[in-house]
Short mmCIF file of C-alpha atoms in Angstrom, two decimals:
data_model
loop_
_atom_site.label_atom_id
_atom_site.label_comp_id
_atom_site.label_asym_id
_atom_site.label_seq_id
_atom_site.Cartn_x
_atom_site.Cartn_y
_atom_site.Cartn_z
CA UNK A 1 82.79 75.59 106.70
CA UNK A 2 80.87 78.91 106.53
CA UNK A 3 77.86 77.83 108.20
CA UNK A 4 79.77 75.71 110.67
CA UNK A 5 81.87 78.67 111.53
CA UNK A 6 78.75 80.89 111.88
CA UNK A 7 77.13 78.31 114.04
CA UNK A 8 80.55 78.51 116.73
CA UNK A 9 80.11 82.57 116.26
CA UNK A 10 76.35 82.39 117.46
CA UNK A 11 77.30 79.68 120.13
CA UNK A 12 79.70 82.01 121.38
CA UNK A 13 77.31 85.03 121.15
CA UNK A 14 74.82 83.31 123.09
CA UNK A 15 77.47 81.73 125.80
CA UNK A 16 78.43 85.67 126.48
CA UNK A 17 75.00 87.21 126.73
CA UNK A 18 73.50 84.27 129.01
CA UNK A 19 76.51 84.00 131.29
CA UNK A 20 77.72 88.00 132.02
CA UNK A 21 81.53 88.15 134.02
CA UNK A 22 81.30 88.42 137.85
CA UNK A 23 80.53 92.30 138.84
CA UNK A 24 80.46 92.59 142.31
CA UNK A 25 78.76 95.38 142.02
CA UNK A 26 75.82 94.29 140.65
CA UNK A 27 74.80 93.48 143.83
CA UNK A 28 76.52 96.23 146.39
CA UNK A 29 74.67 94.73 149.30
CA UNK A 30 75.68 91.41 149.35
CA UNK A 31 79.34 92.96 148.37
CA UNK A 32 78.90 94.85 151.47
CA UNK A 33 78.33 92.26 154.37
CA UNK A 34 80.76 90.03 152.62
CA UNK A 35 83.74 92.74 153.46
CA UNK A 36 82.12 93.48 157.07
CA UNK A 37 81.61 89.74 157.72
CA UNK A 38 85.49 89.19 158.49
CA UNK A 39 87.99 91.34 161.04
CA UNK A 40 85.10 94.43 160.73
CA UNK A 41 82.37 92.37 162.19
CA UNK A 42 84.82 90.76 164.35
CA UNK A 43 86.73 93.61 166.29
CA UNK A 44 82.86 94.85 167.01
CA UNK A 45 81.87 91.63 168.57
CA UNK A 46 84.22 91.19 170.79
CA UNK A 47 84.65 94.73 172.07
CA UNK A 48 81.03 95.04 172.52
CA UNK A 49 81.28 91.19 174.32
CA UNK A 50 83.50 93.30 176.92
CA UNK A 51 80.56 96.11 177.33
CA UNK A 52 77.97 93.39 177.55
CA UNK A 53 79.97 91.73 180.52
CA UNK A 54 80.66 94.99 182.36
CA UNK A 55 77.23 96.08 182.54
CA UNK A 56 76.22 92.83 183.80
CA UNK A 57 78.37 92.94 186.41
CA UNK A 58 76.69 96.67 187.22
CA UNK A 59 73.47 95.03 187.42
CA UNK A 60 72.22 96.81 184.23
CA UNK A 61 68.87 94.93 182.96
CA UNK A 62 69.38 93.57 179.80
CA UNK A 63 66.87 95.36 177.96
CA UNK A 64 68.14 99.01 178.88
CA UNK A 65 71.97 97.75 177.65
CA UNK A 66 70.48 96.21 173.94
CA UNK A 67 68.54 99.78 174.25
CA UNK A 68 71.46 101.82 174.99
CA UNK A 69 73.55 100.22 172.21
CA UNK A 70 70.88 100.32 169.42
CA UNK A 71 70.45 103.93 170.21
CA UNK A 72 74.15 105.42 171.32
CA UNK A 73 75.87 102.80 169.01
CA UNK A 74 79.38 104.49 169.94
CA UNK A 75 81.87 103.07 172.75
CA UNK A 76 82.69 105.85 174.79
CA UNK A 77 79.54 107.31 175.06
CA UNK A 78 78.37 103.88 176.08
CA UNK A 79 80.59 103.59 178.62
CA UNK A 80 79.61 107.56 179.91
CA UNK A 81 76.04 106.07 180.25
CA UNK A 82 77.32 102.91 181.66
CA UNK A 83 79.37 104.91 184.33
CA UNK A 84 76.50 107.69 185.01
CA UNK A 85 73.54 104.83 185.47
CA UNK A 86 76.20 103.01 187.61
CA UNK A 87 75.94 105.71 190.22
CA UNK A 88 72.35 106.62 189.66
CA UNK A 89 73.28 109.68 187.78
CA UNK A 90 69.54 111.69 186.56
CA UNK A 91 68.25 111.48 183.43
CA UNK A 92 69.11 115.14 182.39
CA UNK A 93 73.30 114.30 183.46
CA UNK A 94 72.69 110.88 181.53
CA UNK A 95 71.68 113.36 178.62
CA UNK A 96 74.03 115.89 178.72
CA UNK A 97 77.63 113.40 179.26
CA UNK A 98 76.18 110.75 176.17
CA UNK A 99 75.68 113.77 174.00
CA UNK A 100 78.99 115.22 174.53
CA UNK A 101 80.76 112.07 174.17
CA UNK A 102 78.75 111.37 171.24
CA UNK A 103 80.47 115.13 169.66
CA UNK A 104 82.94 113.36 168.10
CA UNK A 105 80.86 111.50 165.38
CA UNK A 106 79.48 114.77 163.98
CA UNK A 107 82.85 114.79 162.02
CA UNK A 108 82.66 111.46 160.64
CA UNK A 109 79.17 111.66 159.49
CA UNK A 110 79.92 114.95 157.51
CA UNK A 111 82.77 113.46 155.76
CA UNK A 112 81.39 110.19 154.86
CA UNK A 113 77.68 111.01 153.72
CA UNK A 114 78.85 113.25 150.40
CA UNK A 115 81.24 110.12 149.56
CA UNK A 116 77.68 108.20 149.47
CA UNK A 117 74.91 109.85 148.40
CA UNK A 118 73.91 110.51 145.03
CA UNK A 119 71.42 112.78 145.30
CA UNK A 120 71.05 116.54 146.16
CA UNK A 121 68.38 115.16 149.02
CA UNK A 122 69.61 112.53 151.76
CA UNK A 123 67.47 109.64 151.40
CA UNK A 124 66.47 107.61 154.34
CA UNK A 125 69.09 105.46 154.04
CA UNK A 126 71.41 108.38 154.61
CA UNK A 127 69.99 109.11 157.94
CA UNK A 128 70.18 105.15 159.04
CA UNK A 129 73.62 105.51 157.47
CA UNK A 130 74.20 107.81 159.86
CA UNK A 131 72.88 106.12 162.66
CA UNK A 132 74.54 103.53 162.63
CA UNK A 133 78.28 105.15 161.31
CA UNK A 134 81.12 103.71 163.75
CA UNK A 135 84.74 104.83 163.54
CA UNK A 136 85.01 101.34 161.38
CA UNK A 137 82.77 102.10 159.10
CA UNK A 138 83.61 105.54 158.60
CA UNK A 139 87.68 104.55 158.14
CA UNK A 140 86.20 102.07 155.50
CA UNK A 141 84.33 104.81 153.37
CA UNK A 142 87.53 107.19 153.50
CA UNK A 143 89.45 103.97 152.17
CA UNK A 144 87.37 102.42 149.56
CA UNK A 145 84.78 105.20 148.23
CA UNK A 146 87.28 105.70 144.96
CA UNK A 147 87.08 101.89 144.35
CA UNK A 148 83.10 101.61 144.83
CA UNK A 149 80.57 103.08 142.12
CA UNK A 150 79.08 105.60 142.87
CA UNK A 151 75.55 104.38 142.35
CA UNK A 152 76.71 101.31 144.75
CA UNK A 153 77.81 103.07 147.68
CA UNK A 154 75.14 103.78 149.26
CA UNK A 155 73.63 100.26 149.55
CA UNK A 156 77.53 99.36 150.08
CA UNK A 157 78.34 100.83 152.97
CA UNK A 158 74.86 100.26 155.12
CA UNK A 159 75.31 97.10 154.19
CA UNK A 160 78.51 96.90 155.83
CA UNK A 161 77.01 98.85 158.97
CA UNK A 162 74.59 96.65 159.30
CA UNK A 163 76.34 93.72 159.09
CA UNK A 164 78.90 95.02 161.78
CA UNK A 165 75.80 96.74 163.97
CA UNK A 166 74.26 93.07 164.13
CA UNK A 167 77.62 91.90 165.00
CA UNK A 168 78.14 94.24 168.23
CA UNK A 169 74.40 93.40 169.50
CA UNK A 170 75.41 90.08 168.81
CA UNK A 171 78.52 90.37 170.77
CA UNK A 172 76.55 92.26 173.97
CA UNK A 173 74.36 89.59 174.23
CA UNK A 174 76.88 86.84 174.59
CA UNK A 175 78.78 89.16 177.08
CA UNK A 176 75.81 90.48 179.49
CA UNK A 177 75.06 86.22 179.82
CA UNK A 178 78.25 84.64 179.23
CA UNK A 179 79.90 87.19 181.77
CA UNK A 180 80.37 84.29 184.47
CA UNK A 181 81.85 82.14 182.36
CA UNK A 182 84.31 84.95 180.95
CA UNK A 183 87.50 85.50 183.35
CA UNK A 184 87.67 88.83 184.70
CA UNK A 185 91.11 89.29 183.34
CA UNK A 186 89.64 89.18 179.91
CA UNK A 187 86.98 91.68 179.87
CA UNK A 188 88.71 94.99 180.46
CA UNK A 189 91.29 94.11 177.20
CA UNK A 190 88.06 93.14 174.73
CA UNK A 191 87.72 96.46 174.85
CA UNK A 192 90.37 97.80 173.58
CA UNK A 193 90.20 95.71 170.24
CA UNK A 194 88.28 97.65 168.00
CA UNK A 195 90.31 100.53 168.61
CA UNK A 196 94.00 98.24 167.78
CA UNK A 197 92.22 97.27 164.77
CA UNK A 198 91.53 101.11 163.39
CA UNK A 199 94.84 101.46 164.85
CA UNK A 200 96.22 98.85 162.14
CA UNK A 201 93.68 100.56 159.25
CA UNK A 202 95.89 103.70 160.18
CA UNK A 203 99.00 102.64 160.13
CA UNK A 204 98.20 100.70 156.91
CA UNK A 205 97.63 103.95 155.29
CA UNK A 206 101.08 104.62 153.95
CA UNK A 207 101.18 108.94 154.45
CA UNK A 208 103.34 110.93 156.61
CA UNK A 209 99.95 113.42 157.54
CA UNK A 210 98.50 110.02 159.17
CA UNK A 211 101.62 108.85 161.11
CA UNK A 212 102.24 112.39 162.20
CA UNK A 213 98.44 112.47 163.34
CA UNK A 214 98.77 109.52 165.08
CA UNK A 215 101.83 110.29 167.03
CA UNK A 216 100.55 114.12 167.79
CA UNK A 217 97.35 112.32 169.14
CA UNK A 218 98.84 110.01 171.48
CA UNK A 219 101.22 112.76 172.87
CA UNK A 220 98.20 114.84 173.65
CA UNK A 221 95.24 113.04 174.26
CA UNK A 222 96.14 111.95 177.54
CA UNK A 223 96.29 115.72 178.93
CA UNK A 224 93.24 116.69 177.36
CA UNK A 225 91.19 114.00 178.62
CA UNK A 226 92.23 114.55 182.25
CA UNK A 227 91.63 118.44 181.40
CA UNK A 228 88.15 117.60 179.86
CA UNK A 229 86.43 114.20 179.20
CA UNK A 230 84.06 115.47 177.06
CA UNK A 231 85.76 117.97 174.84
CA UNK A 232 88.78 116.39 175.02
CA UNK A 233 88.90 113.42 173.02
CA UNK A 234 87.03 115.84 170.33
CA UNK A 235 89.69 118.50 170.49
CA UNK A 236 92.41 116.50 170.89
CA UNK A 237 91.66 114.65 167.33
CA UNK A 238 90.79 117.33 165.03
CA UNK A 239 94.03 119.17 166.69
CA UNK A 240 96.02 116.55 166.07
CA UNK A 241 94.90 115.86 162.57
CA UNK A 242 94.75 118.93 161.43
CA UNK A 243 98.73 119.69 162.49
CA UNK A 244 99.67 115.93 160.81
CA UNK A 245 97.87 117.34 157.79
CA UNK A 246 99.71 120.26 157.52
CA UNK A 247 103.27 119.33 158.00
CA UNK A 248 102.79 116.57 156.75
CA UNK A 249 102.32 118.21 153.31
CA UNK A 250 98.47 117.96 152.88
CA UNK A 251 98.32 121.41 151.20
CA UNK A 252 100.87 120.95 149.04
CA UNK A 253 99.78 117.80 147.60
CA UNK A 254 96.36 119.21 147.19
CA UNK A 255 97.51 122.47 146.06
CA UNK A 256 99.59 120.12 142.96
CA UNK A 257 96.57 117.74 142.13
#
């Protein structure tokens, strides 16, 4: 009985070194497209299906929209170029209105990049990190860093902005050639669906600082944009967060931790 019972010990031994319990984090990149291949990947393909079929239909050549997204990568800066190259706007205004519409990432990529990085020294996935950073991705970090090893993140998260990056290409493609096929009622509302799905993320974040954001946001946006469309978008959302933030009790939450 001894030896038999020694034998089931070893068997059992074996059975739990050979066949190890299901980390997902043993393999952060695969984790990573698996959790942008859904609604993530899906919002981005259809709202850039809508940019895709608009610059069609403003006789944009194909090449210099896939260019433009690969290298703005952020929807209202592509629709500034779209808008400027649409009335033959120069080279140095085509500069000038992408850049300022493009402020408003400067915030998310300082607030996401020291939830990923591990060392002192960004790394060159850092900087293609931050290349490719959309307001999806960024909402994502903010949500799931605590839940995400350290060590993983990194390969995480550009895994996941990858995954939705190829998406939106993806989606521009089908909507610069499937534009005659799409109704023209259609396009204009495409757009608008990656920003009802961060909407959703939002509002899924039960805190009174993020409702009281939201609301001070839509009561002011509006004016600032027709004041400024460059600055105005920029101000109008750290203003807004900032005053959710603080009566919504930020400080004194913080201030108790």
């Amino acid at each position: 009985p001894g030896i038999a019972s020694c034998r089931a010990g070893a068997r059992r031994t074996i059975k739990l070194t050979t066949s190890p319990p299901n980390d997902p984090w043993s393999r952060p990149w695969r984790t990573g497209f698996k959790a942008a291949a859904g609604v993530p990947a899906l919002g981005l393909f259809f709202a850039l299906t809508g940019y895709g079929a608009m610059t069609q239909a403003g006789d944009m050549d194909v090449w210099v929209m896939l260019g433009s997204v690969v290298l703005i990568w952020s929807m209202p800066a592509l629709m500034t170029f779209s808008e400027v190259a649409v009335v033959g706007g120069g080279i140095w205004a085509m500069f000038a209105a992408v850049l300022f519409a493009n402020l408003r990432n400067i915030p998310m990529i300082v607030t996401s990049l020291p939830l990923i990085r591990t060392e002192r020294r960004p790394g060159w996935q850092d900087f293609l990190f931050a290349q490719l950073l959309s307001p999806t991705t960024w909402l994502h970090s903010l949500m799931d860093s605590d839940r995400i090893p350290l060590k993983s993140r990194r390969s995480y998260f550009t895994a996941f902005s990858l995954t939705v990056f190829a998406s939106a290409l993806v989606g521009a493609t089908v909507g610069y050639f499937g534009v005659e096929y799409l109704p023209a009622e259609l396009r204009p509302p495409l757009l608008i669906l990656t920003p009802l799905y961060l909407l959703l993320i939002i509002l899924s974040v039960r805190r009174l600082s993020g409702y009281l954001s939201l609301v001070f946001g839509a009561a002011a946006l509006p004016y600032l944009m027709a004041w400024s469309v460059e600055w105005g978008l920029a101000l109008g959302g750290l203003g807004a967060g900032t005053l959710g933030f603080l009566i919504g009790g930020g400080l004194r939450r913080k201030a108790s931790s």
